[in-house]
Coordinates of N, CA, C and O in Angstrom, one line a residue:
X19 N 7.9 -16.7 -3.8 CA 7.8 -16.3 -5.2 C 7.1 -17.3 -6.1 O 6.8 -17.0 -7.2
X20 N 6.8 -18.4 -5.6 CA 6.2 -19.5 -6.4 C 4.8 -19.0 -6.8 O 4.4 -19.3 -8.0
X21 N 4.1 -18.3 -6.0 CA 2.7 -17.9 -6.3 C 2.7 -17.0 -7.6 O 2.0 -17.2 -8.5
X22 N 3.7 -16.1 -7.7 CA 3.7 -15.2 -8.8 C 4.1 -15.9 -10.1 O 3.5 -15.7 -11.2
X23 N 5.0 -16.9 -9.9 CA 5.4 -17.7 -11.1 C 4.2 -18.5 -11.6 O 3.9 -18.6 -12.8
X24 N 3.4 -19.1 -10.7 CA 2.3 -19.9 -11.1 C 1.2 -19.0 -11.7 O 0.6 -19.4 -12.7
X25 N 0.9 -17.9 -11.1 CA -0.1 -17.0 -11.7 C 0.4 -16.5 -13.1 O -0.4 -16.4 -14.0
X26 N 1.7 -16.2 -13.2 CA 2.2 -15.7 -14.5 C 2.0 -16.8 -15.6 O 1.6 -16.5 -16.7
X27 N 2.4 -18.0 -15.3 CA 2.3 -19.1 -16.2 C 0.8 -19.3 -16.6 O 0.5 -19.5 -17.8
X28 N -0.1 -19.3 -15.7 CA -1.5 -19.4 -16.0 C -2.0 -18.2 -16.9 O -2.7 -18.4 -17.8
X29 N -1.6 -17.0 -16.5 CA -2.0 -15.8 -17.3 C -1.5 -15.9 -18.7 O -2.2 -15.6 -19.6
X30 N -0.3 -16.3 -18.9 CA 0.3 -16.4 -20.3 C -0.4 -17.4 -21.1 O -0.4 -17.3 -22.4
X31 N -0.9 -18.4 -20.5 CA -1.5 -19.5 -21.3 C -3.0 -19.2 -21.5 O -3.7 -19.9 -22.3
X32 N -3.6 -18.3 -20.8 CA -5.0 -18.0 -20.9 C -5.3 -17.0 -22.2 O -4.5 -16.1 -22.4
X33 N -6.3 -17.3 -22.9 CA -6.6 -16.4 -24.0 C -7.1 -15.1 -23.5 O -7.8 -15.0 -22.5
X34 N -6.8 -14.0 -24.2 CA -7.3 -12.7 -23.9 C -8.8 -12.7 -24.1 O -9.3 -13.1 -25.2
X35 N -9.6 -12.3 -23.1 CA -11.1 -12.3 -23.3 C -11.6 -11.4 -24.4 O -11.3 -10.2 -24.4
X36 N -12.4 -11.9 -25.3 CA -12.9 -11.2 -26.4 C -13.8 -10.0 -26.0 O -13.8 -8.9 -26.6
X37 N -14.5 -10.2 -24.9 CA -15.4 -9.1 -24.4 C -14.6 -7.9 -23.9 O -15.1 -6.8 -23.9
X38 N -13.3 -8.1 -23.6 CA -12.5 -7.0 -23.1 C -12.3 -5.9 -24.2 O -12.0 -4.7 -23.9
X39 N -12.4 -6.2 -25.4 CA -12.2 -5.3 -26.5 C -13.4 -4.2 -26.5 O -13.2 -3.1 -27.1
X40 N -14.5 -4.5 -25.9 CA -15.6 -3.6 -25.9 C -15.7 -2.7 -24.7 O -16.6 -1.9 -24.5
X41 N -14.7 -2.8 -23.8 CA -14.7 -2.0 -22.6 C -14.4 -0.6 -22.8 O -13.7 -0.2 -23.8
X42 N -14.9 0.3 -22.0 CA -14.6 1.7 -22.1 C -13.1 2.0 -21.7 O -12.5 3.0 -22.1
X43 N -12.6 1.1 -20.8 CA -11.2 1.2 -20.4 C -10.4 0.4 -21.4 O -10.8 -0.6 -21.9
X44 N -9.3 0.9 -21.8 CA -8.4 0.3 -22.7 C -7.7 -0.9 -22.0 O -6.5 -0.8 -21.6
X45 N -8.4 -2.0 -22.0 CA -7.9 -3.2 -21.3 C -6.7 -3.8 -22.0 O -5.9 -4.5 -21.4
X46 N -6.7 -3.7 -23.3 CA -5.5 -4.2 -24.1 C -4.2 -3.6 -23.6 O -3.2 -4.2 -23.3
X47 N -4.2 -2.2 -23.6 CA -3.0 -1.5 -23.2 C -2.7 -1.7 -21.7 O -1.6 -1.9 -21.4
X48 N -3.7 -1.8 -20.9 CA -3.5 -2.0 -19.5 C -2.9 -3.4 -19.3 O -1.9 -3.5 -18.5
X49 N -3.4 -4.4 -19.9 CA -2.9 -5.7 -19.8 C -1.4 -5.8 -20.3 O -0.6 -6.4 -19.7
X50 N -1.2 -5.1 -21.4 CA 0.2 -5.1 -22.0 C 1.1 -4.4 -21.1 O 2.3 -4.9 -20.8
X51 N 0.8 -3.2 -20.5 CA 1.6 -2.5 -19.6 C 2.0 -3.3 -18.4 O 3.1 -3.4 -18.0
X52 N 0.9 -3.8 -17.7 CA 1.1 -4.6 -16.5 C 1.9 -5.8 -16.7 O 2.8 -6.2 -16.0
X53 N 1.6 -6.5 -17.8 CA 2.3 -7.8 -18.1 C 3.8 -7.5 -18.4 O 4.6 -8.3 -18.1
X54 N 4.1 -6.4 -19.1 CA 5.5 -6.1 -19.4 C 6.3 -5.8 -18.1 O 7.4 -6.3 -18.0
X55 N 5.7 -5.1 -17.2 CA 6.3 -4.9 -15.9 C 6.5 -6.2 -15.1 O 7.6 -6.4 -14.6
X56 N 5.5 -7.0 -15.1 CA 5.5 -8.2 -14.3 C 6.6 -9.2 -14.9 O 7.4 -9.8 -14.2
X57 N 6.6 -9.2 -16.2 CA 7.6 -10.0 -16.9 C 9.0 -9.5 -16.6 O 9.9 -10.4 -16.3
X58 N 9.2 -8.2 -16.6 CA 10.6 -7.7 -16.2 C 10.9 -8.0 -14.8 O 12.1 -8.4 -14.5
X59 N 9.9 -8.0 -13.9 CA 10.2 -8.3 -12.5 C 10.6 -9.8 -12.4 O 11.6 -10.1 -11.7
X60 N 9.9 -10.7 -13.1 CA 10.2 -12.1 -13.0 C 11.6 -12.5 -13.7 O 12.3 -13.3 -13.2
X61 N 11.9 -11.8 -14.8 CA 13.1 -12.1 -15.5 C 14.3 -11.4 -14.9 O 15.4 -11.8 -15.2
X62 N 14.1 -10.4 -14.2 CA 15.2 -9.6 -13.5 C 15.5 -10.2 -12.2 O 15.3 -11.4 -11.9
X63 N 15.9 -9.4 -11.3 CA 16.2 -9.9 -9.9 C 15.1 -9.6 -8.9 O 15.4 -9.3 -7.8
X64 N 13.9 -9.7 -9.4 CA 12.7 -9.4 -8.5 C 12.8 -8.0 -8.0 O 12.5 -7.7 -6.8
X65 N 13.2 -7.1 -8.9 CA 13.3 -5.7 -8.5 C 12.7 -4.9 -9.7 O 12.7 -5.4 -10.8
X66 N 12.3 -3.7 -9.4 CA 11.7 -2.8 -10.5 C 12.2 -1.4 -10.2 O 12.4 -1.0 -9.1
X67 N 12.4 -0.6 -11.3 CA 12.7 0.8 -11.1 C 11.4 1.5 -10.7 O 10.3 1.0 -10.9
X68 N 11.6 2.7 -10.2 CA 10.4 3.5 -9.7 C 9.3 3.7 -10.7 O 8.1 3.7 -10.4
X69 N 9.7 4.0 -12.0 CA 8.7 4.2 -13.1 C 7.9 3.0 -13.3 O 6.7 3.1 -13.5
X70 N 8.5 1.8 -13.2 CA 7.7 0.6 -13.4 C 6.7 0.3 -12.2 O 5.6 -0.2 -12.5
X71 N 7.1 0.7 -11.1 CA 6.2 0.6 -9.9 C 5.0 1.5 -10.1 O 3.9 1.1 -9.9
X72 N 5.2 2.7 -10.6 CA 4.1 3.6 -10.9 C 3.2 3.0 -12.0 O 2.0 3.1 -11.9
X73 N 3.8 2.4 -13.0 CA 2.9 1.7 -14.0 C 2.0 0.7 -13.4 O 0.8 0.7 -13.7
X74 N 2.6 -0.1 -12.5 CA 1.7 -1.1 -11.8 C 0.6 -0.5 -11.0 O -0.5 -0.9 -11.0
X75 N 1.0 0.6 -10.3 CA 0.0 1.3 -9.4 C -1.1 1.8 -10.3 O -2.3 1.7 -9.9
X76 N -0.8 2.4 -11.4 CA -1.8 3.0 -12.3 C -2.7 1.9 -12.9 O -3.9 2.1 -13.0
X77 N -2.1 0.8 -13.3 CA -2.9 -0.3 -13.8 C -3.9 -0.8 -12.8 O -5.0 -1.0 -13.1
X78 N -3.4 -0.9 -11.6 CA -4.3 -1.4 -10.5 C -5.4 -0.4 -10.3 O -6.6 -0.8 -10.1
X79 N -5.1 0.9 -10.3 CA -6.1 1.9 -10.0 C -7.2 1.9 -11.1 O -8.4 2.1 -10.9
X80 N -6.8 1.6 -12.4 CA -7.7 1.6 -13.5 C -8.5 0.3 -13.5 O -9.7 0.3 -13.8
X81 N -7.9 -0.8 -13.1 CA -8.5 -2.1 -13.2 C -9.5 -2.4 -12.1 O -10.6 -3.0 -12.3
X82 N -9.1 -2.1 -10.9 CA -9.9 -2.5 -9.7 C -11.4 -2.1 -9.8 O -12.3 -2.9 -9.6
X83 N -11.7 -0.8 -10.2 CA -13.1 -0.5 -10.2 C -13.9 -1.2 -11.3 O -15.1 -1.2 -11.3
X84 N -13.2 -1.7 -12.3 CA -13.9 -2.4 -13.4 C -14.3 -3.9 -13.2 O -15.2 -4.4 -13.8
X85 N -13.5 -4.5 -12.3 CA -13.6 -6.0 -12.1 C -15.1 -6.5 -11.9 O -15.5 -7.4 -12.5
X86 N -15.8 -5.9 -11.0 CA -17.2 -6.3 -10.7 C -18.1 -6.3 -11.9 O -19.1 -7.1 -12.0
X87 N -17.9 -5.4 -12.9 CA -18.7 -5.3 -14.0 C -18.4 -6.3 -15.2 O -19.1 -6.3 -16.2
X88 N -17.3 -7.0 -15.0 CA -16.9 -7.9 -16.1 C -17.7 -9.2 -16.1 O -18.2 -9.7 -15.1
X89 N -17.8 -9.8 -17.3 CA -18.3 -11.1 -17.5 C -17.4 -12.1 -16.9 O -16.2 -11.8 -16.7
X90 N -17.8 -13.3 -16.6 CA -17.0 -14.3 -15.9 C -15.6 -14.5 -16.5 O -14.6 -14.5 -15.7
X91 N -15.5 -14.7 -17.8 CA -14.1 -14.9 -18.4 C -13.2 -13.7 -18.2 O -12.1 -13.9 -17.9
X92 N -13.8 -12.5 -18.4 CA -13.0 -11.3 -18.2 C -12.6 -11.2 -16.7 O -11.5 -10.8 -16.4
X93 N -13.6 -11.4 -15.9 CA -13.3 -11.3 -14.4 C -12.2 -12.2 -14.0 O -11.3 -11.8 -13.3
X94 N -12.2 -13.4 -14.5 CA -11.1 -14.4 -14.1 C -9.8 -13.9 -14.6 O -8.8 -13.9 -13.9
X95 N -9.7 -13.5 -15.8 CA -8.5 -13.0 -16.5 C -7.9 -11.8 -15.8 O -6.7 -11.8 -15.4
X96 N -8.8 -10.8 -15.6 CA -8.3 -9.5 -15.0 C -8.1 -9.6 -13.5 O -7.3 -8.8 -12.9
X97 N -8.8 -10.4 -12.8 CA -8.6 -10.6 -11.4 C -7.3 -11.3 -11.1 O -6.6 -10.9 -10.2
X98 N -6.9 -12.2 -12.0 CA -5.6 -12.8 -11.9 C -4.5 -11.7 -12.2 O -3.5 -11.6 -11.4
X99 N -4.7 -10.9 -13.2 CA -3.7 -9.8 -13.4 C -3.6 -8.9 -12.2 O -2.5 -8.5 -11.8
X100 N -4.7 -8.5 -11.7 CA -4.7 -7.6 -10.5 C -4.0 -8.3 -9.3 O -3.3 -7.7 -8.6
X101 N -4.2 -9.6 -9.2 CA -3.6 -10.3 -8.1 C -2.1 -10.3 -8.3 O -1.3 -10.2 -7.3
X102 N -1.6 -10.5 -9.5 CA -0.2 -10.4 -9.8 C 0.4 -9.1 -9.5 O 1.5 -8.9 -8.9
X103 N -0.3 -8.0 -9.9 CA 0.1 -6.7 -9.6 C 0.3 -6.5 -8.1 O 1.3 -5.9 -7.7
X104 N -0.7 -6.9 -7.4 CA -0.7 -6.7 -5.9 C 0.4 -7.5 -5.3 O 1.1 -7.1 -4.3
X105 N 0.6 -8.7 -5.8 CA 1.7 -9.6 -5.3 C 3.1 -9.0 -5.5 O 3.9 -9.0 -4.6
X106 N 3.3 -8.5 -6.7 CA 4.6 -7.9 -7.0 C 4.8 -6.6 -6.1 O 5.8 -6.4 -5.5
X107 N 3.7 -5.8 -6.1 CA 3.8 -4.6 -5.3 C 4.1 -4.9 -3.8 O 4.9 -4.2 -3.2
X108 N 3.4 -5.9 -3.3 CA 3.6 -6.3 -1.9 C 5.1 -6.8 -1.6 O 5.7 -6.4 -0.6
X109 N 5.6 -7.5 -2.6 CA 7.0 -8.1 -2.5 C 8.0 -6.9 -2.5 O 8.9 -6.9 -1.7
X110 N 7.7 -5.9 -3.3 CA 8.6 -4.8 -3.4 C 8.5 -3.9 -2.1 O 9.5 -3.3 -1.7
X111 N 7.4 -3.9 -1.5 CA 7.2 -3.1 -0.3 C 7.9 -3.6 0.9 O 8.2 -2.9 1.8
X112 N 8.2 -4.9 0.8 CA 8.8 -5.6 2.0 C 10.3 -5.7 1.8 O 11.0 -6.3 2.6
X113 N 10.8 -5.0 0.9 CA 12.3 -5.0 0.7 C 12.9 -3.9 1.5 O 12.5 -2.9 1.8

């Protein structure tokens, strides 16, 4: 679980990329939704309700196709978010 904590700490201290506001995808809402679920996961008992798992899956589905088209700062920020989503999802799958 150390990896997700480290990624989360880094993510929370990173500024939201200004270029993300011009994306066709609502990256602000996507970031907010995924971050809320990840925060709940970390603050809880490393468990999520089924609806929260669906939120993570939808965020990953929306985010993944966009990553390659991002500028470097956006790519770093959202790649980290995607990595956290996948790490949480994988941890839940192994329960």
